[in-house]
């Protein structure tokens, strides 16, 4: 049974920073891709950033230059460093691991940015 456990969410003022972490427990043969999604109230879940097994990264245009995704393969952990946060970054953030053909989701962590 694979579980993803997220941490690091919270309340921060605009311009501040937060670092999210997501660690996988259980047996995973390999992780092809790790990523972060977010869902704001009344909106669809959207991709924030992803990182492939070889390190190639992909970012949503709205966070490029402010957020940085990284991974520690030995720890089956993905991080999301969020700087220069804006109120529009407020959402529930979910981590996502893809281990073909399966994918796994975290339970979500709330990020609230006050103006």
JSON list of C-alpha atoms in Angstrom, two decimals:
[
{"chain": "A", "resi": 1, "resn": "UNK", "atom": "CA", "xyz": [0.00, 0.00, 0.00]},
{"chain": "A", "resi": 2, "resn": "UNK", "atom": "CA", "xyz": [1.58, 3.26, -1.15]},
{"chain": "A", "resi": 3, "resn": "UNK", "atom": "CA", "xyz": [0.68, 6.46, 0.64]},
{"chain": "A", "resi": 4, "resn": "UNK", "atom": "CA", "xyz": [1.80, 10.02, -0.02]},
{"chain": "A", "resi": 5, "resn": "UNK", "atom": "CA", "xyz": [2.12, 12.25, 3.02]},
{"chain": "A", "resi": 6, "resn": "UNK", "atom": "CA", "xyz": [2.32, 15.99, 2.50]},
{"chain": "A", "resi": 7, "resn": "UNK", "atom": "CA", "xyz": [3.53, 18.67, 4.86]},
{"chain": "A", "resi": 8, "resn": "UNK", "atom": "CA", "xyz": [4.46, 22.34, 4.87]},
{"chain": "A", "resi": 9, "resn": "UNK", "atom": "CA", "xyz": [1.24, 24.14, 4.06]},
{"chain": "A", "resi": 10, "resn": "UNK", "atom": "CA", "xyz": [-0.07, 27.04, 6.07]},
{"chain": "A", "resi": 11, "resn": "UNK", "atom": "CA", "xyz": [-0.91, 30.72, 6.17]},
{"chain": "A", "resi": 12, "resn": "UNK", "atom": "CA", "xyz": [1.56, 33.27, 4.87]},
{"chain": "A", "resi": 13, "resn": "UNK", "atom": "CA", "xyz": [1.47, 36.92, 3.86]},
{"chain": "A", "resi": 14, "resn": "UNK", "atom": "CA", "xyz": [1.84, 37.97, 0.27]},
{"chain": "A", "resi": 15, "resn": "UNK", "atom": "CA", "xyz": [5.49, 38.01, -0.70]},
{"chain": "A", "resi": 16, "resn": "UNK", "atom": "CA", "xyz": [6.35, 35.27, 1.75]},
{"chain": "A", "resi": 17, "resn": "UNK", "atom": "CA", "xyz": [7.62, 31.75, 1.21]},
{"chain": "A", "resi": 18, "resn": "UNK", "atom": "CA", "xyz": [6.58, 28.20, 2.01]},
{"chain": "A", "resi": 19, "resn": "UNK", "atom": "CA", "xyz": [8.14, 24.83, 1.30]},
{"chain": "A", "resi": 20, "resn": "UNK", "atom": "CA", "xyz": [5.95, 21.82, 0.69]},
{"chain": "A", "resi": 21, "resn": "UNK", "atom": "CA", "xyz": [7.17, 18.25, 1.08]},
{"chain": "A", "resi": 22, "resn": "UNK", "atom": "CA", "xyz": [5.62, 14.98, -0.01]},
{"chain": "A", "resi": 23, "resn": "UNK", "atom": "CA", "xyz": [7.04, 11.60, 0.97]},
{"chain": "A", "resi": 24, "resn": "UNK", "atom": "CA", "xyz": [5.88, 8.24, -0.31]},
{"chain": "A", "resi": 25, "resn": "UNK", "atom": "CA", "xyz": [5.63, 5.33, 2.08]},
{"chain": "A", "resi": 26, "resn": "UNK", "atom": "CA", "xyz": [5.29, 1.76, 0.92]},
{"chain": "A", "resi": 27, "resn": "UNK", "atom": "CA", "xyz": [6.98, -0.12, -1.87]},
{"chain": "A", "resi": 28, "resn": "UNK", "atom": "CA", "xyz": [7.56, 1.70, -5.11]},
{"chain": "A", "resi": 29, "resn": "UNK", "atom": "CA", "xyz": [9.69, 0.02, -7.76]},
{"chain": "A", "resi": 30, "resn": "UNK", "atom": "CA", "xyz": [10.36, 3.29, -9.54]},
{"chain": "A", "resi": 31, "resn": "UNK", "atom": "CA", "xyz": [8.81, 6.72, -9.77]},
{"chain": "A", "resi": 32, "resn": "UNK", "atom": "CA", "xyz": [8.62, 8.09, -13.27]},
{"chain": "A", "resi": 33, "resn": "UNK", "atom": "CA", "xyz": [7.32, 11.52, -12.41]},
{"chain": "A", "resi": 34, "resn": "UNK", "atom": "CA", "xyz": [6.57, 13.57, -9.33]},
{"chain": "A", "resi": 35, "resn": "UNK", "atom": "CA", "xyz": [4.41, 16.64, -9.36]},
{"chain": "A", "resi": 36, "resn": "UNK", "atom": "CA", "xyz": [2.35, 19.18, -7.53]},
{"chain": "A", "resi": 37, "resn": "UNK", "atom": "CA", "xyz": [-1.20, 20.21, -8.43]},
{"chain": "A", "resi": 38, "resn": "UNK", "atom": "CA", "xyz": [-3.47, 22.73, -6.81]},
{"chain": "A", "resi": 39, "resn": "UNK", "atom": "CA", "xyz": [-7.18, 23.36, -6.62]},
{"chain": "A", "resi": 40, "resn": "UNK", "atom": "CA", "xyz": [-8.72, 26.66, -5.59]},
{"chain": "A", "resi": 41, "resn": "UNK", "atom": "CA", "xyz": [-12.38, 26.93, -4.54]},
{"chain": "A", "resi": 42, "resn": "UNK", "atom": "CA", "xyz": [-14.66, 26.74, -7.57]},
{"chain": "A", "resi": 43, "resn": "UNK", "atom": "CA", "xyz": [-11.80, 25.94, -9.93]},
{"chain": "A", "resi": 44, "resn": "UNK", "atom": "CA", "xyz": [-10.44, 22.82, -11.57]},
{"chain": "A", "resi": 45, "resn": "UNK", "atom": "CA", "xyz": [-7.32, 21.12, -10.31]},
{"chain": "A", "resi": 46, "resn": "UNK", "atom": "CA", "xyz": [-4.30, 22.35, -12.23]},
{"chain": "A", "resi": 47, "resn": "UNK", "atom": "CA", "xyz": [-0.70, 21.29, -12.63]},
{"chain": "A", "resi": 48, "resn": "UNK", "atom": "CA", "xyz": [1.73, 23.54, -10.77]},
{"chain": "A", "resi": 49, "resn": "UNK", "atom": "CA", "xyz": [5.01, 21.78, -11.44]},
{"chain": "A", "resi": 50, "resn": "UNK", "atom": "CA", "xyz": [6.40, 18.37, -12.27]},
{"chain": "A", "resi": 51, "resn": "UNK", "atom": "CA", "xyz": [9.80, 16.70, -12.33]},
{"chain": "A", "resi": 52, "resn": "UNK", "atom": "CA", "xyz": [10.69, 13.61, -14.30]},
{"chain": "A", "resi": 53, "resn": "UNK", "atom": "CA", "xyz": [12.99, 10.83, -13.16]},
{"chain": "A", "resi": 54, "resn": "UNK", "atom": "CA", "xyz": [15.93, 12.32, -15.06]},
{"chain": "A", "resi": 55, "resn": "UNK", "atom": "CA", "xyz": [15.32, 15.74, -13.53]},
{"chain": "A", "resi": 56, "resn": "UNK", "atom": "CA", "xyz": [13.50, 17.53, -16.33]},
{"chain": "A", "resi": 57, "resn": "UNK", "atom": "CA", "xyz": [11.07, 20.05, -14.86]},
{"chain": "A", "resi": 58, "resn": "UNK", "atom": "CA", "xyz": [7.86, 21.65, -16.06]},
{"chain": "A", "resi": 59, "resn": "UNK", "atom": "CA", "xyz": [6.08, 24.65, -14.54]},
{"chain": "A", "resi": 60, "resn": "UNK", "atom": "CA", "xyz": [2.78, 26.39, -14.98]},
{"chain": "A", "resi": 61, "resn": "UNK", "atom": "CA", "xyz": [3.30, 29.83, -16.44]},
{"chain": "A", "resi": 62, "resn": "UNK", "atom": "CA", "xyz": [1.78, 31.50, -13.39]},
{"chain": "A", "resi": 63, "resn": "UNK", "atom": "CA", "xyz": [4.47, 30.12, -11.05]},
{"chain": "A", "resi": 64, "resn": "UNK", "atom": "CA", "xyz": [7.52, 30.09, -13.29]},
{"chain": "A", "resi": 65, "resn": "UNK", "atom": "CA", "xyz": [10.37, 31.98, -11.68]},
{"chain": "A", "resi": 66, "resn": "UNK", "atom": "CA", "xyz": [8.75, 31.87, -8.24]},
{"chain": "A", "resi": 67, "resn": "UNK", "atom": "CA", "xyz": [8.37, 28.15, -7.50]},
{"chain": "A", "resi": 68, "resn": "UNK", "atom": "CA", "xyz": [11.02, 25.44, -7.65]},
{"chain": "A", "resi": 69, "resn": "UNK", "atom": "CA", "xyz": [10.34, 21.72, -7.66]},
{"chain": "A", "resi": 70, "resn": "UNK", "atom": "CA", "xyz": [12.98, 19.21, -6.61]},
{"chain": "A", "resi": 71, "resn": "UNK", "atom": "CA", "xyz": [13.12, 15.55, -5.69]},
{"chain": "A", "resi": 72, "resn": "UNK", "atom": "CA", "xyz": [15.15, 13.20, -3.53]},
{"chain": "A", "resi": 73, "resn": "UNK", "atom": "CA", "xyz": [14.92, 9.79, -5.14]},
{"chain": "A", "resi": 74, "resn": "UNK", "atom": "CA", "xyz": [16.57, 8.03, -2.22]},
{"chain": "A", "resi": 75, "resn": "UNK", "atom": "CA", "xyz": [13.84, 9.32, 0.08]},
{"chain": "A", "resi": 76, "resn": "UNK", "atom": "CA", "xyz": [10.97, 9.06, -2.44]},
{"chain": "A", "resi": 77, "resn": "UNK", "atom": "CA", "xyz": [10.28, 12.70, -1.64]},
{"chain": "A", "resi": 78, "resn": "UNK", "atom": "CA", "xyz": [9.34, 15.71, -3.73]},
{"chain": "A", "resi": 79, "resn": "UNK", "atom": "CA", "xyz": [9.57, 19.32, -2.62]},
{"chain": "A", "resi": 80, "resn": "UNK", "atom": "CA", "xyz": [8.01, 22.55, -3.79]},
{"chain": "A", "resi": 81, "resn": "UNK", "atom": "CA", "xyz": [9.75, 25.75, -2.75]},
{"chain": "A", "resi": 82, "resn": "UNK", "atom": "CA", "xyz": [7.30, 28.63, -3.16]},
{"chain": "A", "resi": 83, "resn": "UNK", "atom": "CA", "xyz": [8.63, 32.17, -3.07]},
{"chain": "A", "resi": 84, "resn": "UNK", "atom": "CA", "xyz": [7.01, 35.54, -3.70]},
{"chain": "A", "resi": 85, "resn": "UNK", "atom": "CA", "xyz": [3.63, 34.07, -2.90]},
{"chain": "A", "resi": 86, "resn": "UNK", "atom": "CA", "xyz": [0.53, 35.86, -4.12]},
{"chain": "A", "resi": 87, "resn": "UNK", "atom": "CA", "xyz": [-3.08, 35.68, -2.89]},
{"chain": "A", "resi": 88, "resn": "UNK", "atom": "CA", "xyz": [-3.99, 33.90, -6.13]},
{"chain": "A", "resi": 89, "resn": "UNK", "atom": "CA", "xyz": [-1.70, 31.04, -5.06]},
{"chain": "A", "resi": 90, "resn": "UNK", "atom": "CA", "xyz": [-4.22, 30.20, -2.34]},
{"chain": "A", "resi": 91, "resn": "UNK", "atom": "CA", "xyz": [-5.41, 26.62, -2.89]},
{"chain": "A", "resi": 92, "resn": "UNK", "atom": "CA", "xyz": [-5.21, 23.07, -1.68]},
{"chain": "A", "resi": 93, "resn": "UNK", "atom": "CA", "xyz": [-1.97, 21.60, -3.00]},
{"chain": "A", "resi": 94, "resn": "UNK", "atom": "CA", "xyz": [-1.75, 17.92, -3.91]},
{"chain": "A", "resi": 95, "resn": "UNK", "atom": "CA", "xyz": [1.32, 15.88, -4.70]},
{"chain": "A", "resi": 96, "resn": "UNK", "atom": "CA", "xyz": [1.18, 13.28, -7.42]},
{"chain": "A", "resi": 97, "resn": "UNK", "atom": "CA", "xyz": [3.51, 10.37, -8.15]},
{"chain": "A", "resi": 98, "resn": "UNK", "atom": "CA", "xyz": [3.40, 8.37, -11.35]},
{"chain": "A", "resi": 99, "resn": "UNK", "atom": "CA", "xyz": [4.83, 4.88, -11.31]},
{"chain": "A", "resi": 100, "resn": "UNK", "atom": "CA", "xyz": [3.63, 3.40, -14.58]},
{"chain": "A", "resi": 101, "resn": "UNK", "atom": "CA", "xyz": [0.94, 2.31, -14.93]},
{"chain": "A", "resi": 102, "resn": "UNK", "atom": "CA", "xyz": [-0.22, 3.58, -11.53]},
{"chain": "A", "resi": 103, "resn": "UNK", "atom": "CA", "xyz": [-0.47, 7.03, -10.07]},
{"chain": "A", "resi": 104, "resn": "UNK", "atom": "CA", "xyz": [-0.88, 8.14, -6.50]},
{"chain": "A", "resi": 105, "resn": "UNK", "atom": "CA", "xyz": [-2.21, 11.29, -4.84]},
{"chain": "A", "resi": 106, "resn": "UNK", "atom": "CA", "xyz": [-1.57, 12.94, -1.52]},
{"chain": "A", "resi": 107, "resn": "UNK", "atom": "CA", "xyz": [-4.37, 14.03, 0.76]},
{"chain": "A", "resi": 108, "resn": "UNK", "atom": "CA", "xyz": [-3.80, 17.72, 0.07]},
{"chain": "A", "resi": 109, "resn": "UNK", "atom": "CA", "xyz": [-2.37, 20.55, 2.13]},
{"chain": "A", "resi": 110, "resn": "UNK", "atom": "CA", "xyz": [-3.90, 24.01, 2.39]},
{"chain": "A", "resi": 111, "resn": "UNK", "atom": "CA", "xyz": [-1.86, 27.03, 1.35]},
{"chain": "A", "resi": 112, "resn": "UNK", "atom": "CA", "xyz": [-3.42, 30.40, 2.16]},
{"chain": "A", "resi": 113, "resn": "UNK", "atom": "CA", "xyz": [-1.77, 33.66, 1.11]},
{"chain": "A", "resi": 114, "resn": "UNK", "atom": "CA", "xyz": [-3.16, 36.81, 2.69]},
{"chain": "A", "resi": 115, "resn": "UNK", "atom": "CA", "xyz": [-2.91, 40.20, 1.03]}
]
